[in-house]
Tab-separated table of C-alpha atoms in Angstrom:
chain	number	residue	atom	x	y	z
A	1	MET	CA	192.666	-115.238	138.848
A	2	GLU	CA	195.503	-117.677	139.143
A	3	LEU	CA	198.660	-117.829	137.111
A	4	ALA	CA	197.761	-121.275	135.752
A	5	GLU	CA	194.694	-119.839	134.015
A	6	PHE	CA	196.900	-117.906	131.611
A	7	PHE	CA	198.633	-121.032	130.408
A	8	PRO	CA	196.417	-123.546	128.601
A	9	ILE	CA	199.480	-125.781	128.588
A	10	TRP	CA	199.969	-125.569	132.379
A	11	ASN	CA	199.450	-129.318	132.818
A	12	LYS	CA	202.170	-130.067	130.299
A	13	LEU	CA	204.727	-128.389	132.555
A	14	THR	CA	206.566	-130.277	135.266
A	15	PRO	CA	205.761	-129.303	138.874
A	16	GLU	CA	209.251	-127.815	139.053
A	17	GLN	CA	208.608	-125.651	135.978
A	18	GLN	CA	205.217	-124.573	137.322
A	19	ASN	CA	206.934	-123.638	140.542
A	20	ARG	CA	209.575	-121.585	138.758
A	21	LEU	CA	206.853	-119.587	136.983
A	22	THR	CA	204.911	-119.046	140.196
A	23	GLN	CA	207.984	-118.075	142.204
A	24	GLY	CA	209.268	-115.772	139.468
A	25	ALA	CA	206.017	-113.868	138.958
A	26	ARG	CA	205.533	-110.467	140.574
A	27	TYR	CA	202.020	-109.091	140.893
A	28	GLN	CA	201.688	-105.371	140.443
A	29	HIS	CA	199.135	-102.601	140.111
A	30	VAL	CA	199.638	-99.866	137.560
A	31	LYS	CA	197.785	-96.569	137.353
A	32	LYS	CA	196.037	-95.424	134.195
A	33	GLY	CA	198.528	-93.602	132.000
A	34	THR	CA	201.599	-95.509	133.210
A	35	VAL	CA	203.988	-96.572	130.465
A	36	VAL	CA	204.855	-100.143	131.486
A	37	HIS	CA	207.146	-100.909	128.578
A	38	ASN	CA	209.091	-98.483	126.477
A	39	GLY	CA	210.422	-99.634	123.114
A	40	SER	CA	213.811	-101.246	123.263
A	41	MET	CA	214.712	-99.302	126.405
A	42	ASP	CA	213.756	-102.087	128.772
A	43	CYS	CA	212.817	-105.737	128.812
A	44	ALA	CA	210.420	-105.924	131.702
A	45	GLY	CA	209.284	-109.482	131.057
A	46	LEU	CA	206.065	-111.206	130.109
A	47	PHE	CA	202.906	-109.439	131.295
A	48	LEU	CA	199.827	-111.454	132.245
A	49	ILE	CA	196.872	-109.102	132.494
A	50	GLY	CA	194.756	-109.770	135.601
A	51	SER	CA	192.468	-106.781	135.159
A	52	GLY	CA	192.297	-103.448	133.385
A	53	GLN	CA	193.228	-102.435	129.862
A	54	LEU	CA	196.503	-101.631	128.132
A	55	ARG	CA	197.420	-100.598	124.636
A	56	ALA	CA	200.479	-101.327	122.553
A	57	TYR	CA	201.472	-98.663	120.065
A	58	ILE	CA	204.339	-97.489	117.935
A	59	LEU	CA	205.709	-93.987	117.856
A	60	SER	CA	207.156	-92.042	114.931
A	61	GLU	CA	210.208	-89.814	115.215
A	62	GLU	CA	207.830	-86.854	115.202
A	63	GLY	CA	205.896	-88.296	118.131
A	64	ARG	CA	202.897	-89.556	116.159
A	65	GLU	CA	201.291	-92.733	117.463
A	66	VAL	CA	199.290	-95.629	116.102
A	67	THR	CA	197.702	-98.367	118.212
A	68	ILE	CA	198.702	-101.874	117.152
A	69	TYR	CA	196.590	-103.842	119.624
A	70	ARG	CA	194.977	-103.710	123.035
A	71	LEU	CA	195.295	-106.033	125.983
A	72	PHE	CA	192.483	-107.036	128.309
A	73	GLU	CA	191.961	-109.374	131.249
A	74	ARG	CA	193.448	-112.822	130.524
A	75	ASP	CA	195.694	-111.536	127.750
A	76	VAL	CA	199.397	-112.261	127.674
A	77	CYS	CA	201.772	-109.568	126.490
A	78	LEU	CA	204.850	-110.990	124.841
A	79	LEU	CA	206.388	-107.875	123.338
A	80	SER	CA	207.157	-106.418	126.760
A	81	ALA	CA	209.736	-109.212	126.840
A	82	SER	CA	210.918	-108.656	123.279
A	83	CYS	CA	214.548	-109.142	124.336
A	84	ILE	CA	213.863	-112.870	124.640
A	85	MET	CA	213.629	-113.071	120.871
A	86	ARG	CA	216.528	-111.857	118.790
A	87	SER	CA	214.440	-111.459	115.641
A	88	ILE	CA	211.969	-108.939	117.039
A	89	GLN	CA	213.338	-105.809	115.445
A	90	PHE	CA	210.837	-103.141	116.273
A	91	ASP	CA	210.020	-101.029	119.275
A	92	ILE	CA	206.637	-100.991	120.855
A	93	THR	CA	205.360	-98.925	123.762
A	94	ILE	CA	202.807	-100.313	126.208
A	95	GLU	CA	200.684	-98.046	128.330
A	96	ALA	CA	197.904	-98.686	130.852
A	97	GLU	CA	194.683	-97.191	129.437
A	98	LYS	CA	192.896	-97.978	132.695
A	99	ASP	CA	194.074	-98.846	136.183
A	100	SER	CA	195.359	-102.370	135.713
A	101	ALA	CA	196.773	-105.305	137.635
A	102	LEU	CA	199.263	-107.677	136.104
A	103	TRP	CA	201.726	-110.422	136.778
A	104	VAL	CA	205.221	-109.916	135.433
A	105	ILE	CA	207.306	-112.976	134.578
A	106	PRO	CA	210.945	-111.863	134.330
A	107	ALA	CA	212.415	-112.281	130.841
A	108	ASP	CA	215.245	-114.596	131.940
A	109	VAL	CA	212.869	-116.941	133.809
A	110	TYR	CA	210.610	-117.164	130.761
A	111	ARG	CA	213.445	-117.536	128.255
A	112	GLN	CA	214.838	-120.498	130.153
A	113	LEU	CA	211.442	-122.204	130.236
A	114	MET	CA	211.022	-121.644	126.486
A	115	ASP	CA	214.414	-123.207	125.859
A	116	GLU	CA	213.614	-126.385	127.729
A	117	SER	CA	209.880	-126.825	127.140
A	118	ALA	CA	208.311	-127.344	123.705
A	119	PRO	CA	204.807	-126.661	125.127
A	120	ILE	CA	205.923	-123.241	126.458
A	121	ALA	CA	207.738	-122.463	123.196
A	122	ASN	CA	204.654	-123.353	121.142
A	123	PHE	CA	202.368	-121.398	123.468
A	124	THR	CA	204.658	-118.403	122.889
A	125	ASN	CA	204.397	-119.041	119.166
A	126	GLU	CA	200.614	-118.821	119.310
A	127	ILE	CA	200.715	-115.538	121.228
A	128	MET	CA	203.097	-114.057	118.697
A	129	ALA	CA	201.006	-115.328	115.775
A	130	SER	CA	198.012	-113.644	117.310
A	131	ARG	CA	199.780	-110.247	117.647
A	132	PHE	CA	201.207	-110.678	114.161
A	133	SER	CA	197.622	-111.149	112.947
A	134	ASP	CA	196.644	-107.894	114.676
A	135	ALA	CA	199.428	-106.093	112.811
A	136	MET	CA	198.352	-107.607	109.479
A	137	TRP	CA	194.780	-106.551	110.147
A	138	LEU	CA	196.036	-103.030	110.726
A	139	ILE	CA	197.940	-103.054	107.421
A	140	GLU	CA	194.754	-104.020	105.597
A	141	GLN	CA	192.877	-101.242	107.383
A	142	ILE	CA	195.339	-98.496	106.588
A	143	MET	CA	195.992	-99.637	103.028
A	144	TRP	CA	192.468	-100.255	101.888
A	145	LYS	CA	189.974	-98.684	104.210
A	146	SER	CA	189.083	-95.027	103.947
A	147	PHE	CA	189.393	-92.919	107.071
A	148	ASP	CA	185.631	-92.466	107.581
A	149	LYS	CA	185.221	-96.257	107.858
A	150	ARG	CA	188.113	-96.587	110.276
A	151	LEU	CA	186.771	-93.779	112.462
A	152	ALA	CA	183.223	-95.192	112.432
A	153	GLU	CA	184.579	-98.595	113.453
A	154	PHE	CA	186.727	-97.087	116.190
A	155	LEU	CA	183.722	-95.240	117.702
A	156	ILE	CA	181.557	-98.387	117.596
A	157	ASP	CA	184.274	-100.529	119.212
A	158	GLU	CA	185.016	-97.905	121.835
A	159	ALA	CA	181.332	-97.614	122.796
A	160	ALA	CA	181.115	-101.407	123.154
A	161	LEU	CA	184.282	-101.480	125.248
A	162	GLU	CA	183.257	-98.627	127.536
A	163	LYS	CA	179.599	-99.708	127.606
A	164	THR	CA	178.399	-96.169	126.938
A	165	LYS	CA	177.306	-94.021	124.013
A	166	VAL	CA	178.962	-90.953	125.542
A	167	LEU	CA	182.661	-91.417	124.957
A	168	LYS	CA	184.982	-89.340	127.100
A	169	ILE	CA	187.779	-89.027	124.590
A	170	THR	CA	189.622	-86.175	122.923
A	171	HIS	CA	190.214	-85.844	119.192
A	172	GLU	CA	193.931	-85.991	119.957
A	173	ILE	CA	193.600	-89.420	121.577
A	174	ILE	CA	191.499	-90.755	118.709
A	175	ALA	CA	194.180	-89.493	116.316
A	176	ASN	CA	196.837	-91.333	118.339
A	177	HIS	CA	194.908	-94.592	118.100
A	178	LEU	CA	194.361	-94.332	114.375
A	179	GLY	CA	197.755	-92.879	113.488
A	180	SER	CA	196.161	-89.777	112.081
A	181	ALA	CA	196.381	-86.037	112.794
A	182	ARG	CA	194.042	-84.295	115.237
A	183	GLU	CA	192.780	-81.952	112.500
A	184	VAL	CA	191.785	-84.895	110.300
A	185	VAL	CA	189.836	-86.482	113.163
A	186	THR	CA	188.095	-83.194	114.002
A	187	ARG	CA	187.119	-82.648	110.380
A	188	MET	CA	185.621	-86.130	110.033
A	189	LEU	CA	183.830	-85.952	113.411
A	190	ARG	CA	182.256	-82.650	112.339
A	191	TYR	CA	181.121	-84.296	109.135
A	192	PHE	CA	179.621	-87.146	111.215
A	193	GLN	CA	177.925	-84.525	113.409
A	194	GLY	CA	176.481	-82.811	110.351
A	195	GLU	CA	175.021	-86.161	109.292
A	196	GLY	CA	173.405	-86.594	112.713
A	197	LEU	CA	175.586	-89.563	113.627
A	198	VAL	CA	177.335	-88.051	116.654
A	199	LYS	CA	177.124	-85.023	118.909
A	200	LEU	CA	180.342	-83.297	119.900
A	201	THR	CA	180.964	-81.418	123.126
A	202	ARG	CA	184.274	-80.519	124.758
A	203	GLY	CA	185.999	-83.774	125.658
A	204	THR	CA	183.160	-86.075	124.580
A	205	VAL	CA	181.806	-87.738	121.482
A	206	GLU	CA	178.222	-88.924	121.877
A	207	ILE	CA	176.947	-91.548	119.479
A	208	LEU	CA	173.452	-90.645	118.284
A	209	ASP	CA	173.033	-93.100	115.416
A	210	GLU	CA	174.931	-96.344	115.840
A	211	LYS	CA	173.240	-97.953	112.841
A	212	GLY	CA	174.386	-95.038	110.714
A	213	LEU	CA	177.958	-95.572	111.858
A	214	GLU	CA	177.625	-99.302	111.188
A	215	SER	CA	176.510	-98.636	107.637
A	216	ILE	CA	179.492	-96.346	107.010
A	217	LYS	CA	181.801	-98.994	108.463
A	218	ASP	CA	180.351	-101.713	106.219
A	219	SER	CA	179.881	-99.623	103.082
G	1	MET	CA	222.708	-126.556	99.605
G	2	GLU	CA	221.732	-129.107	102.160
G	3	LEU	CA	218.644	-129.172	104.311
G	4	ALA	CA	220.722	-128.919	107.490
G	5	GLU	CA	222.001	-125.500	106.448
G	6	PHE	CA	218.527	-124.015	106.893
G	7	PHE	CA	218.360	-125.108	110.508
G	8	PRO	CA	220.914	-123.498	112.820
G	9	ILE	CA	219.553	-125.855	115.474
G	10	TRP	CA	220.134	-128.991	113.344
G	11	ASN	CA	222.571	-130.450	115.870
G	12	LYS	CA	220.004	-130.138	118.634
G	13	LEU	CA	217.733	-132.572	116.818
G	14	THR	CA	217.956	-136.313	117.319
G	15	PRO	CA	219.156	-138.365	114.319
G	16	GLU	CA	215.619	-139.707	114.074
G	17	GLN	CA	214.173	-136.190	113.895
G	18	GLN	CA	216.782	-135.133	111.330
G	19	ASN	CA	215.833	-138.160	109.328
G	20	ARG	CA	212.139	-137.345	109.462
G	21	LEU	CA	212.839	-133.854	108.097
G	22	THR	CA	215.065	-135.188	105.346
G	23	GLN	CA	212.650	-137.947	104.364
G	24	GLY	CA	209.662	-135.601	104.442
G	25	ALA	CA	211.188	-132.865	102.301
G	26	ARG	CA	210.330	-132.624	98.612
G	27	TYR	CA	212.598	-130.615	96.338
G	28	GLN	CA	210.851	-128.730	93.584
G	29	HIS	CA	211.447	-126.173	90.877
G	30	VAL	CA	208.920	-123.411	90.295
G	31	LYS	CA	208.709	-121.112	87.312
G	32	LYS	CA	208.648	-117.344	87.644
G	33	GLY	CA	205.090	-116.207	88.167
G	34	THR	CA	203.888	-119.398	89.870
G	35	VAL	CA	201.684	-118.861	92.903
G	36	VAL	CA	203.076	-121.400	95.382
G	37	HIS	CA	200.754	-120.562	98.248
G	38	ASN	CA	197.348	-119.008	98.065
G	39	GLY	CA	195.901	-117.479	101.231
G	40	SER	CA	193.950	-119.893	103.379
G	41	MET	CA	193.176	-122.093	100.377
G	42	ASP	CA	196.033	-124.468	100.981
G	43	CYS	CA	198.639	-125.369	103.526
G	44	ALA	CA	201.521	-126.489	101.375
G	45	GLY	CA	204.056	-126.721	104.188
G	46	LEU	CA	207.262	-125.004	105.144
G	47	PHE	CA	209.293	-123.678	102.187
G	48	LEU	CA	213.089	-123.615	102.356
G	49	ILE	CA	214.381	-121.446	99.525
G	50	GLY	CA	217.322	-123.062	97.721
G	51	SER	CA	217.555	-120.458	94.970
G	52	GLY	CA	215.520	-117.757	93.287
G	53	GLN	CA	213.240	-115.098	94.704
G	54	LEU	CA	209.665	-115.098	95.989
G	55	ARG	CA	207.390	-112.460	97.369
G	56	ALA	CA	204.672	-112.652	100.005
G	57	TYR	CA	201.796	-110.231	99.565
G	58	ILE	CA	198.265	-109.581	100.664
G	59	LEU	CA	195.352	-108.926	98.360
G	60	SER	CA	192.369	-106.651	98.902
G	61	GLU	CA	188.832	-107.595	97.863
G	62	GLU	CA	189.265	-105.287	94.888
G	63	GLY	CA	192.416	-107.123	93.835
G	64	ARG	CA	194.928	-104.534	95.055
G	65	GLU	CA	198.211	-105.921	96.334
G	66	VAL	CA	200.916	-104.919	98.763
G	67	THR	CA	204.191	-106.772	99.281
G	68	ILE	CA	204.843	-107.739	102.905
G	69	TYR	CA	208.255	-109.330	102.452
G	70	ARG	CA	210.491	-111.118	100.007
G	71	LEU	CA	212.250	-114.449	100.273
G	72	PHE	CA	215.714	-115.204	98.957
G	73	GLU	CA	218.155	-118.102	98.994
G	74	ARG	CA	218.484	-119.558	102.530
G	75	ASP	CA	215.199	-118.052	103.724
G	76	VAL	CA	212.525	-120.129	105.381
G	77	CYS	CA	208.904	-119.407	104.624
G	78	LEU	CA	206.643	-120.201	107.526
G	79	LEU	CA	203.390	-118.656	106.375
G	80	SER	CA	203.010	-121.164	103.556
G	81	ALA	CA	202.332	-123.561	106.443
G	82	SER	CA	200.069	-121.162	108.325
G	83	CYS	CA	197.664	-124.003	109.172
G	84	ILE	CA	200.194	-125.283	111.693
G	85	MET	CA	199.406	-122.295	113.890
G	86	ARG	CA	195.839	-121.685	114.926
G	87	SER	CA	196.432	-118.037	115.758
G	88	ILE	CA	197.566	-116.945	112.307
G	89	GLN	CA	194.419	-115.256	111.122
G	90	PHE	CA	195.354	-113.643	107.866
G	91	ASP	CA	195.806	-114.793	104.316
G	92	ILE	CA	198.999	-114.306	102.448
G	93	THR	CA	199.843	-115.167	98.859
G	94	ILE	CA	203.314	-116.289	97.857
G	95	GLU	CA	204.509	-116.051	94.294
G	96	ALA	CA	207.815	-116.854	92.609
G	97	GLU	CA	209.287	-113.593	91.271
G	98	LYS	CA	212.070	-115.512	89.562
G	99	ASP	CA	212.554	-119.161	88.650
G	100	SER	CA	213.145	-120.735	92.042
G	101	ALA	CA	214.022	-124.026	93.679
G	102	LEU	CA	212.751	-124.953	97.095
G	103	TRP	CA	212.326	-127.735	99.573
G	104	VAL	CA	208.836	-128.263	100.932
G	105	ILE	CA	208.436	-129.765	104.404
G	106	PRO	CA	204.842	-130.997	104.712
G	107	ALA	CA	202.859	-129.180	107.403
G	108	ASP	CA	202.055	-132.313	109.410
G	109	VAL	CA	205.690	-133.442	109.522
G	110	TYR	CA	206.769	-130.006	110.738
G	111	ARG	CA	203.939	-129.603	113.221
G	112	GLN	CA	204.833	-132.873	114.892
G	113	LEU	CA	208.486	-131.854	115.208
G	114	MET	CA	207.462	-128.518	116.727
G	115	ASP	CA	205.318	-130.310	119.279
G	116	GLU	CA	208.095	-132.538	120.481
G	117	SER	CA	211.202	-130.375	120.072
G	118	ALA	CA	211.754	-127.095	121.936
G	119	PRO	CA	214.667	-126.175	119.609
G	120	ILE	CA	212.412	-126.516	116.524
G	121	ALA	CA	209.595	-124.603	118.246
G	122	ASN	CA	211.977	-121.764	119.188
G	123	PHE	CA	213.524	-121.717	115.721
G	124	THR	CA	209.973	-121.311	114.347
G	125	ASN	CA	209.441	-118.512	116.840
G	126	GLU	CA	212.455	-116.632	115.499
G	127	ILE	CA	211.266	-116.974	111.902
G	128	MET	CA	207.862	-115.649	112.837
G	129	ALA	CA	209.364	-112.780	114.848
G	130	SER	CA	211.394	-111.853	111.811
G	131	ARG	CA	208.339	-111.757	109.485
G	132	PHE	CA	206.376	-109.910	112.166
G	133	SER	CA	209.186	-107.324	112.171
G	134	ASP	CA	208.846	-106.988	108.382
G	135	ALA	CA	205.136	-106.278	108.811
G	136	MET	CA	205.816	-103.686	111.538
G	137	TRP	CA	208.394	-102.017	109.310
G	138	LEU	CA	205.754	-101.802	106.585
G	139	ILE	CA	203.274	-100.191	108.994
G	140	GLU	CA	205.825	-97.513	109.842
G	141	GLN	CA	206.462	-96.937	106.140
G	142	ILE	CA	202.851	-96.522	105.137
G	143	MET	CA	201.870	-94.508	108.199
G	144	TRP	CA	204.731	-92.076	108.311
G	145	LYS	CA	206.617	-92.045	105.056
G	146	SER	CA	205.413	-90.062	102.094
G	147	PHE	CA	204.986	-91.862	98.794
G	148	ASP	CA	207.946	-90.187	97.060
G	149	LYS	CA	210.283	-91.601	99.728
G	150	ARG	CA	208.796	-95.087	99.497
G	151	LEU	CA	209.080	-95.069	95.699
G	152	ALA	CA	212.679	-93.771	95.786
G	153	GLU	CA	213.596	-96.505	98.271
G	154	PHE	CA	211.872	-99.175	96.186
G	155	LEU	CA	213.806	-98.167	93.040
G	156	ILE	CA	217.138	-98.144	94.906
G	157	ASP	CA	216.476	-101.558	96.476
G	158	GLU	CA	215.294	-103.022	93.198
G	159	ALA	CA	218.412	-101.804	91.348
G	160	ALA	CA	220.614	-103.367	94.052
G	161	LEU	CA	218.665	-106.618	93.879
G	162	GLU	CA	218.720	-106.856	90.096
G	163	LYS	CA	222.260	-105.450	89.822
G	164	THR	CA	221.250	-103.026	87.072
G	165	LYS	CA	220.220	-99.395	86.690
G	166	VAL	CA	217.753	-100.285	83.953
G	167	LEU	CA	214.817	-101.875	85.724
G	168	LYS	CA	212.480	-103.951	83.592
G	169	ILE	CA	209.338	-103.294	85.558
G	170	THR	CA	205.914	-101.861	84.780
G	171	HIS	CA	204.188	-99.124	86.772
G	172	GLU	CA	201.465	-101.658	87.555
G	173	ILE	CA	203.937	-104.013	89.226
G	174	ILE	CA	205.516	-101.210	91.247
G	175	ALA	CA	202.008	-100.232	92.377
G	176	ASN	CA	201.363	-103.830	93.447
G	177	HIS	CA	204.510	-103.867	95.567
G	178	LEU	CA	203.747	-100.597	97.280
G	179	GLY	CA	200.003	-101.069	97.647
G	180	SER	CA	199.316	-98.037	95.507
G	181	ALA	CA	197.445	-97.320	92.282
G	182	ARG	CA	199.169	-97.397	88.892
G	183	GLU	CA	198.216	-93.768	88.200
G	184	VAL	CA	199.882	-92.630	91.422
G	185	VAL	CA	203.091	-94.466	90.511
G	186	THR	CA	203.072	-93.039	86.980
G	187	ARG	CA	202.574	-89.512	88.260
G	188	MET	CA	205.446	-89.753	90.745
G	189	LEU	CA	207.771	-91.428	88.211
G	190	ARG	CA	207.067	-88.599	85.765
G	191	TYR	CA	207.916	-86.129	88.501
G	192	PHE	CA	211.176	-88.041	89.136
G	193	GLN	CA	211.851	-87.927	85.384
G	194	GLY	CA	211.267	-84.181	85.337
G	195	GLU	CA	213.853	-83.862	88.110
G	196	GLY	CA	216.364	-85.876	86.065
G	197	LEU	CA	216.364	-88.784	88.508
G	198	VAL	CA	215.040	-91.469	86.155
G	199	LYS	CA	214.346	-92.013	82.496
G	200	LEU	CA	211.129	-93.766	81.530
G	201	THR	CA	210.588	-95.909	78.469
G	202	ARG	CA	207.900	-98.516	77.813
G	203	GLY	CA	208.404	-101.281	80.367
G	204	THR	CA	211.573	-99.866	81.907
G	205	VAL	CA	212.646	-97.368	84.524
G	206	GLU	CA	216.266	-96.308	84.176
G	207	ILE	CA	217.945	-94.774	87.200
G	208	LEU	CA	219.988	-91.736	86.142
G	209	ASP	CA	220.755	-90.185	89.519
G	210	GLU	CA	220.975	-92.681	92.361
G	211	LYS	CA	222.321	-90.080	94.786
G	212	GLY	CA	219.296	-87.904	94.057
G	213	LEU	CA	216.979	-90.814	94.857
G	214	GLU	CA	218.960	-91.493	98.038
G	215	SER	CA	218.511	-87.927	99.177
G	216	ILE	CA	214.735	-88.100	98.603
G	217	LYS	CA	214.624	-91.373	100.529
G	218	ASP	CA	216.542	-89.895	103.472
G	219	SER	CA	214.979	-86.424	103.450
């Protein structure tokens, strides 16, 4: 993958601007589990995801987590460069969920391009609008969707993402994604197991009845 | 108030661009209770709030509400022109909470200025980042803050906003702000009343012990 592929507005940049982006970018590999951006502690820059999978989450004072969105190949991560925008007043943590490879555009290089180029500024706008939409979706979920529906949806999405019905995932990790407590997840998974929807073993959740989960999700 | 006062980047616009904004803007008065923007149904344009108070909220299929943010004098409302950004994929409703006066910049006029002016595009970015931050704050509230704290905070904020300890507000309206059910609000208010924090009469909530509410909020 080339850098230009991340920017639909690449051709609206001058050759000099394209060059500045290319020269500024560092390509790096990160191991699964690495925290690549940590709240307001750093301002690593813009991440362009070449391969792998990352998740962006927020953390409560008590250490509880909730996933706000995930990043896949071809995604651009703006909030890792949150210092470039004064009005971003929240802290987000970004962690590699799988071994990943990404380009990092330093915050100062990107900020300068935004200041001089309307196409780059508007591209940035669209990325932010898209993450904002993810956050609004999450609000609707947590306000109005019961936990059984959210868990059913999470299991279905996870199976699609991992291309397997046998999910290697702990109840703790599921709780961290959904912003819930481990006990609540365990209780609901056991209920699902009782209904014949899943089978639980240590460290795995096997989906036995995907249609059943779908009907809970859509009920 | 003049239009220029809403745009800290006014001097970075050409006289022709300033003129286009000024010529395009319509000034209008809206009565308390008026819905000025309704989800994806319309794309009224950018609102610049001259006076009054508006609230932006989302609506569930069952008609439940939750307030995402409020708009006061000098605020700019971007989501009333959500059609100008493809990636905004949620519906928001905006309603005047008090008699208000606002300028409306038509969406097409604003979109064109964003396309050609990096300062306007970056200004728009900051507004969106600020609303995005409001939404993230709300997520933290509903995930990690118990309802008694949220209600105590709402009453304190409302008293400050209305400059009175006798709030003319129904339990239904409080529920709509907080995304809760009326019964839940009533139950908690009665508990507050039992603790001597508030006094309830039909249609009003009187704050008797603001320090007590503060200590619940901060506990």
